[in-house]
PDB file of C-alpha atoms in Angstrom:
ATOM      1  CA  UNK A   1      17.807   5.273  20.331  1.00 79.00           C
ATOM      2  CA  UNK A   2      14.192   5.102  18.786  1.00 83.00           C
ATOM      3  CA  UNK A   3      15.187   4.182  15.471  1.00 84.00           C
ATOM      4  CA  UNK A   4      17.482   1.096  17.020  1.00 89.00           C
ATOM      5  CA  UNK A   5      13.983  -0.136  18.965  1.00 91.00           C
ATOM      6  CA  UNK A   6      12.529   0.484  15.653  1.00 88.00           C
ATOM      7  CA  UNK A   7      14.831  -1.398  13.687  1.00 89.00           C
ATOM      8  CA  UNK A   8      15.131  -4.278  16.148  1.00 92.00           C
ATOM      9  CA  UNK A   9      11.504  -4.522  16.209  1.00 92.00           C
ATOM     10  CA  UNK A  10      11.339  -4.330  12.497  1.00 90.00           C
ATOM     11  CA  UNK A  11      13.945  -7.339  11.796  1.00 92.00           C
ATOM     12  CA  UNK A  12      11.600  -9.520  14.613  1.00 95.00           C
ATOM     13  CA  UNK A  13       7.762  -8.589  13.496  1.00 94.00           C
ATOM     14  CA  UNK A  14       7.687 -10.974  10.970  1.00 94.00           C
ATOM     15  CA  UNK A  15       9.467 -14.386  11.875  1.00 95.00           C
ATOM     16  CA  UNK A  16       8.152 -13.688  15.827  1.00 95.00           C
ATOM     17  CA  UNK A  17       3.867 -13.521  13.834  1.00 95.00           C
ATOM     18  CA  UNK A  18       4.601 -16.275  11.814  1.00 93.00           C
ATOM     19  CA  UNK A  19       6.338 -18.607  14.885  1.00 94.00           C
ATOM     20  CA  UNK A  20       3.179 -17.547  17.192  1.00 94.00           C
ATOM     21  CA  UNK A  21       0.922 -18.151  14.276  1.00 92.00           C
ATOM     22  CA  UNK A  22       2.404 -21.953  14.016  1.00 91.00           C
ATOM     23  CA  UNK A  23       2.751 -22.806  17.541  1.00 94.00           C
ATOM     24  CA  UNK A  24      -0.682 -21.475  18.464  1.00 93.00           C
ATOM     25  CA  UNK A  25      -2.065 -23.747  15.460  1.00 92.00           C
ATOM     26  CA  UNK A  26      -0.499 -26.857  17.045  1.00 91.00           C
ATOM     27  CA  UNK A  27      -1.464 -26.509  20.724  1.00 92.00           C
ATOM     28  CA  UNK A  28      -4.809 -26.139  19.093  1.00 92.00           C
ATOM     29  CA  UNK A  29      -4.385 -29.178  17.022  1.00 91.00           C
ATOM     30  CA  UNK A  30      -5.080 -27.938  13.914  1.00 91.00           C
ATOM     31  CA  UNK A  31      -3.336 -29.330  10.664  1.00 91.00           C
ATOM     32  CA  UNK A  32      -1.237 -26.290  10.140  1.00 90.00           C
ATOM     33  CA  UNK A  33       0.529 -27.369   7.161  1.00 90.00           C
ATOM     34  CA  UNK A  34      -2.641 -29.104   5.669  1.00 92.00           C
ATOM     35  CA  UNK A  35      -4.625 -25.386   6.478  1.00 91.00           C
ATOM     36  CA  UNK A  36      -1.853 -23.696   4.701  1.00 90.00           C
ATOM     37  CA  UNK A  37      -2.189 -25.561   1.235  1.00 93.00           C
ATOM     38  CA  UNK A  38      -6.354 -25.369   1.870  1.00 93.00           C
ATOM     39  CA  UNK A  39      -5.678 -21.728   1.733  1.00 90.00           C
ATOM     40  CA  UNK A  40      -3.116 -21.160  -1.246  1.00 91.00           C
ATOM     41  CA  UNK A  41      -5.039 -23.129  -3.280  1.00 92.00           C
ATOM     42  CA  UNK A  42      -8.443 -21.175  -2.573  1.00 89.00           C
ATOM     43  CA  UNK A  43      -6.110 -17.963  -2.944  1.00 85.00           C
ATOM     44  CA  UNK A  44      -4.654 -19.423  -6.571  1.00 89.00           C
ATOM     45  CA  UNK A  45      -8.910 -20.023  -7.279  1.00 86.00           C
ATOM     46  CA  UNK A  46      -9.077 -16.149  -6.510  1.00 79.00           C
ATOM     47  CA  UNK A  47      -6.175 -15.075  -8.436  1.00 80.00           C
ATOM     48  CA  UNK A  48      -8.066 -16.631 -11.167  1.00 84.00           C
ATOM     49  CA  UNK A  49     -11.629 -15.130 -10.701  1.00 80.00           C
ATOM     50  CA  UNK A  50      -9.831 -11.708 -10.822  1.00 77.00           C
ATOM     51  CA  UNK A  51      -7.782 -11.517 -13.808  1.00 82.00           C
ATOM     52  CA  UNK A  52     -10.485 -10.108 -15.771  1.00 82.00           C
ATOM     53  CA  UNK A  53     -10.641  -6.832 -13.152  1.00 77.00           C
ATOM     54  CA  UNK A  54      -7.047  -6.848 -12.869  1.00 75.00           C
ATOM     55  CA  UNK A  55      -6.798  -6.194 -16.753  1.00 83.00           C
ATOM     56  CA  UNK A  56      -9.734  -3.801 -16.673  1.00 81.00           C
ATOM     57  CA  UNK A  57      -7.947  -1.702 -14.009  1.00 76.00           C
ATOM     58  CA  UNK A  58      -4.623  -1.526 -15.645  1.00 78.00           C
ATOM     59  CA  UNK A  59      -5.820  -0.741 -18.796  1.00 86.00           C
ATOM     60  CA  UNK A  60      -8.032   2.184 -16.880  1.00 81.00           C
ATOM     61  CA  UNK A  61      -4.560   3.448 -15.079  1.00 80.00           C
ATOM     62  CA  UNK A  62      -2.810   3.363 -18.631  1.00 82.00           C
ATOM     63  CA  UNK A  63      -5.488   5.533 -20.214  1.00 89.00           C
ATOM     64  CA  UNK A  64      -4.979   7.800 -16.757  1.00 81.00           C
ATOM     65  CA  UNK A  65      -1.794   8.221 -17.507  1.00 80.00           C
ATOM     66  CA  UNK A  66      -1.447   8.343 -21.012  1.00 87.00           C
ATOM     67  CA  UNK A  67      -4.345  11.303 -21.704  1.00 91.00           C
ATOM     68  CA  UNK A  68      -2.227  13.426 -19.241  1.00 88.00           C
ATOM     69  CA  UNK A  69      -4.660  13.394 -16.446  1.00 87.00           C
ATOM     70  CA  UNK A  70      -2.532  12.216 -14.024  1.00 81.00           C
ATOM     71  CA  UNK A  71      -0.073  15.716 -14.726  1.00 84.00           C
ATOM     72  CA  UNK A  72      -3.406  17.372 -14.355  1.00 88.00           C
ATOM     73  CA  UNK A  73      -4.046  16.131 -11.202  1.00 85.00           C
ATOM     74  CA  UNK A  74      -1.090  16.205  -9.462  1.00 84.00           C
ATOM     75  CA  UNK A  75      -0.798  19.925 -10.327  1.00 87.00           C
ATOM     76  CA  UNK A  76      -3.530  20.698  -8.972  1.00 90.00           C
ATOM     77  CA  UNK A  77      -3.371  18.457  -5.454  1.00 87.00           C
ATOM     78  CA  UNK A  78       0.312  19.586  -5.337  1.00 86.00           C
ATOM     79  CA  UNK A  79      -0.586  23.159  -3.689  1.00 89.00           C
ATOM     80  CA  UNK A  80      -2.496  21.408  -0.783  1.00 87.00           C
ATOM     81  CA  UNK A  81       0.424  18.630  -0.972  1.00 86.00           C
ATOM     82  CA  UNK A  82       2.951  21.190  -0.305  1.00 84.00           C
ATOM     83  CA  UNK A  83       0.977  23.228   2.762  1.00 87.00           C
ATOM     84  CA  UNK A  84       0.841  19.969   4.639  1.00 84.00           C
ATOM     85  CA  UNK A  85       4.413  18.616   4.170  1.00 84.00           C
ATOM     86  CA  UNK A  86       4.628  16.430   1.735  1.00 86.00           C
ATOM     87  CA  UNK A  87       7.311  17.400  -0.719  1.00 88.00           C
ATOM     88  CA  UNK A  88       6.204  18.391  -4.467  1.00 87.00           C
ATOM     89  CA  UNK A  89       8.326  15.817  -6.195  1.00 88.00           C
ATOM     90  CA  UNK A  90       6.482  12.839  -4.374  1.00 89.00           C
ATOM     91  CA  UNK A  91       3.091  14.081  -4.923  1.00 89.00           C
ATOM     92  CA  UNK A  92       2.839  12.199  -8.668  1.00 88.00           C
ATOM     93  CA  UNK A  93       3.511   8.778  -6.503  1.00 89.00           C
ATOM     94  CA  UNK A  94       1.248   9.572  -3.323  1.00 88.00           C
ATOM     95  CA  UNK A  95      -2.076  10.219  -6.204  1.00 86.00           C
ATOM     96  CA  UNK A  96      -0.619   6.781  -7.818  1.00 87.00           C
ATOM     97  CA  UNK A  97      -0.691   5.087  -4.450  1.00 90.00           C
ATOM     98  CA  UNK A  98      -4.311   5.002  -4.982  1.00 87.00           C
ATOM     99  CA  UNK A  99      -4.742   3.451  -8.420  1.00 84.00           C
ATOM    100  CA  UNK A 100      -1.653   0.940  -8.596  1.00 83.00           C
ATOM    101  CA  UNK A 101       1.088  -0.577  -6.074  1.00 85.00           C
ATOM    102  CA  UNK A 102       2.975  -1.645  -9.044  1.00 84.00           C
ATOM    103  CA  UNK A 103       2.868   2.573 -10.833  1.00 84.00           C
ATOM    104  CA  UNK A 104       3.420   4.385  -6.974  1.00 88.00           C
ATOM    105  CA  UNK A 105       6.303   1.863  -6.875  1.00 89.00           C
ATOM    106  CA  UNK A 106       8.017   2.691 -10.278  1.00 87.00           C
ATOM    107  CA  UNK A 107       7.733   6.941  -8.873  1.00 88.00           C
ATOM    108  CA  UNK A 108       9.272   5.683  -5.586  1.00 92.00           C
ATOM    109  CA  UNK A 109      12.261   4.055  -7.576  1.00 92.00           C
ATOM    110  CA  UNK A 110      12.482   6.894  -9.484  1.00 89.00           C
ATOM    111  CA  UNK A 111      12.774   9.144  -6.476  1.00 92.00           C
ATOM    112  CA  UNK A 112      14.777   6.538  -5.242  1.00 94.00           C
ATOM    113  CA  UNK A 113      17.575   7.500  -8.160  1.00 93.00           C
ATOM    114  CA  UNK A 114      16.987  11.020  -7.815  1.00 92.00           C
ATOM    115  CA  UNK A 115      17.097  12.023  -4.068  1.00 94.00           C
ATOM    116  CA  UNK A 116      18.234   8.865  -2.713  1.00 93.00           C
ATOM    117  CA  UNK A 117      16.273   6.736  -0.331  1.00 92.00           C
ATOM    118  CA  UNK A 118      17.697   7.979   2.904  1.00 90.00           C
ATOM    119  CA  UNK A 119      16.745  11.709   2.102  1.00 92.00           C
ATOM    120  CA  UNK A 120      13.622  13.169   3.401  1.00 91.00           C
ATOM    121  CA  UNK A 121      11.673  12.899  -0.287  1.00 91.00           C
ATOM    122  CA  UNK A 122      12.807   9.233   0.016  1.00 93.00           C
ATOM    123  CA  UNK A 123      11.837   8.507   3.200  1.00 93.00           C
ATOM    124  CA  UNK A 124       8.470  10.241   2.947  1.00 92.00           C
ATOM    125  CA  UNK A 125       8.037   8.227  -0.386  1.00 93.00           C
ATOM    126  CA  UNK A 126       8.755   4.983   1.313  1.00 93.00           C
ATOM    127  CA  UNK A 127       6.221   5.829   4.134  1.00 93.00           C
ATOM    128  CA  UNK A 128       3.449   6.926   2.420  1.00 92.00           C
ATOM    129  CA  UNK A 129       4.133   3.412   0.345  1.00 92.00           C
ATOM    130  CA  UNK A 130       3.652   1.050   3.916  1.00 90.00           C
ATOM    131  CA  UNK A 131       0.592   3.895   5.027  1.00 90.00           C
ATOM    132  CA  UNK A 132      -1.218   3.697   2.403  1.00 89.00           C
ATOM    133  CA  UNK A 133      -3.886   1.893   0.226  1.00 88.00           C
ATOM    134  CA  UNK A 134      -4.398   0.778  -3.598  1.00 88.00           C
ATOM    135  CA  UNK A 135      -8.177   2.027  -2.912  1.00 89.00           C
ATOM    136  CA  UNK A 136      -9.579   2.108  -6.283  1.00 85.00           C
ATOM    137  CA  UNK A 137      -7.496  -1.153  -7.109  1.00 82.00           C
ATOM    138  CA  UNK A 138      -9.360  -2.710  -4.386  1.00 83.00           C
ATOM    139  CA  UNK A 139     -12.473  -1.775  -5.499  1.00 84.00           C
ATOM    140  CA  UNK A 140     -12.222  -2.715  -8.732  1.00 80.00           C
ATOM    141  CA  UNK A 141     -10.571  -5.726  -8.429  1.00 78.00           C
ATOM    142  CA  UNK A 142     -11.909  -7.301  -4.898  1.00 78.00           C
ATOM    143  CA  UNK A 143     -15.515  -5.666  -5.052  1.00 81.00           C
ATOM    144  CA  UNK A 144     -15.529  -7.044  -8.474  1.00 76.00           C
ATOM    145  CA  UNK A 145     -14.666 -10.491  -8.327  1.00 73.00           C
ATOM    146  CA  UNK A 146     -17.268 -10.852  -5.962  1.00 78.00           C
ATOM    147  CA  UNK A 147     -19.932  -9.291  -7.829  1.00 76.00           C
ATOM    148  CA  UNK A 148     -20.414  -6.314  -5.904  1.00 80.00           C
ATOM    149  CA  UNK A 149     -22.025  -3.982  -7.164  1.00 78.00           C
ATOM    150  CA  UNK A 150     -23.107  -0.941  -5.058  1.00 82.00           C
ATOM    151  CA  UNK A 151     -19.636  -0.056  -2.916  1.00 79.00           C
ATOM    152  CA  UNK A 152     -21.551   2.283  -0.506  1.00 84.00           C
ATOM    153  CA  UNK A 153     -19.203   4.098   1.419  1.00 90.00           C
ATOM    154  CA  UNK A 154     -15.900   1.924   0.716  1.00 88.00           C
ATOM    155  CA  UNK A 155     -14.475   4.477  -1.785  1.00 89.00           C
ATOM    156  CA  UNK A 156     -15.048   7.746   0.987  1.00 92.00           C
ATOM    157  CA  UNK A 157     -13.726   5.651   3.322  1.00 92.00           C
ATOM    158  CA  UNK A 158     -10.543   4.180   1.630  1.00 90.00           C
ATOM    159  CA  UNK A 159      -9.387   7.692   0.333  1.00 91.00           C
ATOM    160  CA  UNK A 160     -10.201   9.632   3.889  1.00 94.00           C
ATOM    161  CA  UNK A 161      -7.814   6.732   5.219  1.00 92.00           C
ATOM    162  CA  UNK A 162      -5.102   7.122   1.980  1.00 91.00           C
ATOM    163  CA  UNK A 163      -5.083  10.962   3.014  1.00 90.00           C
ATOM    164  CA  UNK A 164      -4.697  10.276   7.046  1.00 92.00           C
ATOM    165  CA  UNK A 165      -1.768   7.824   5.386  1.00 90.00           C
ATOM    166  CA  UNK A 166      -0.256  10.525   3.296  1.00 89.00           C
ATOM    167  CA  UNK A 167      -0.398  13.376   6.650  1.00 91.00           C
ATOM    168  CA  UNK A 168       0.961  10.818   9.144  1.00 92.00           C
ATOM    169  CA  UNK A 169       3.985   9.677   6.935  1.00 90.00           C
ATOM    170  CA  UNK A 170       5.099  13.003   6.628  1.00 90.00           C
ATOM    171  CA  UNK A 171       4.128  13.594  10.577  1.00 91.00           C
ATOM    172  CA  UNK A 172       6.244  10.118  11.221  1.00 91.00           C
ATOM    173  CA  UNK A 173       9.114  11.010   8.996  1.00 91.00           C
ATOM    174  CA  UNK A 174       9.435  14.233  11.029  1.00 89.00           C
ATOM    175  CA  UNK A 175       8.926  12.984  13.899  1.00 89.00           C
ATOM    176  CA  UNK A 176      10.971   9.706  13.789  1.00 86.00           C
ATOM    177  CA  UNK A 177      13.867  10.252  11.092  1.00 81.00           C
ATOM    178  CA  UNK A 178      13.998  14.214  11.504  1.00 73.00           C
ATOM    179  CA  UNK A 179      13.582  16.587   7.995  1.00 68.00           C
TER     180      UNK A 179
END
């Protein structure tokens, strides 16, 4: 019964935001088509101001992954991965999650073809993918374009919150879709 309120409320989320979004524009009288184009062409501005971190960062994950690090890593994490419920074989996509959408997405596809996306590694995969953050992408690419400089406590804060992502998928998938 929860997962049919769930998916019902799933298939609506979208089309319901974006019809509020337009009818509250137009009782307010604001050019809502006109404010659309303003904005995609200020975003296509920004996609352009970025490219240079973009590259920077990809490179930086290639090198990651390349050197071995990333095997390192997710040896080591996998221990403490393991004692809180998230299954060994998604812990190389959950430390990915944090450097790249596009790498945690090519594990999840992979795990995808393994274990099949309605099995408990899938559906923890797919969950930590919506509860989770490209942090260091962020960083690197949003703090970057903008010039800034000294990130304070944005990187603490992003991976505390990409953690509490990775415990409550696991907690949700348990919870809502059963082991």
């Amino acid at each position: 019964m929860l997962t049919q309120i769930v998916n019902i409320i799933s298939a609506w989320a979208i089309p319901v935001t974006i019809l509020g979004i337009v009818t509250y524009g137009y009782f307010k009288k604001v050019k809502v088509y006109e404010t659309f184009t303003e904005g995609a062409k200020e975003g296509f501005t920004t996609a352009v101001t970025i490219i240079p971190f973009l590259v920077a960062m990809l490179v930086a994950i290639g090198i990651f992954r390349a050197s071995g690090s990333m095997d390192y890593l997710t040896e080591v994490i996998a221990p403490a991965a393991k004692l809180i419920g998230i299954p060994p074989e998604a812990v190389p996509m959950a430390v990915m999650r944090s450097l790249s959408g596009g790498g945690s997405q090519g594990f999840m596809t992979d795990l995808f073809k393994t274990y099949g996306p309605d099995s408990f590694i899938g559906r923890v995969a797919a969950t930590i993918m919506g509860s989770s953050e490209t942090t260091f992408y962020v960083l690197a690419v949003y703090f970057g374009s903008v010039a800034i400089k000294n990130t304070r406590h944005a990187l603490p804060t992003g991976l505390i919150g990409d953690v509490v992502g990775l415990i409550s998928s696991v907690f949700a998938v348990r919870l809502l879709l059963g082991p």
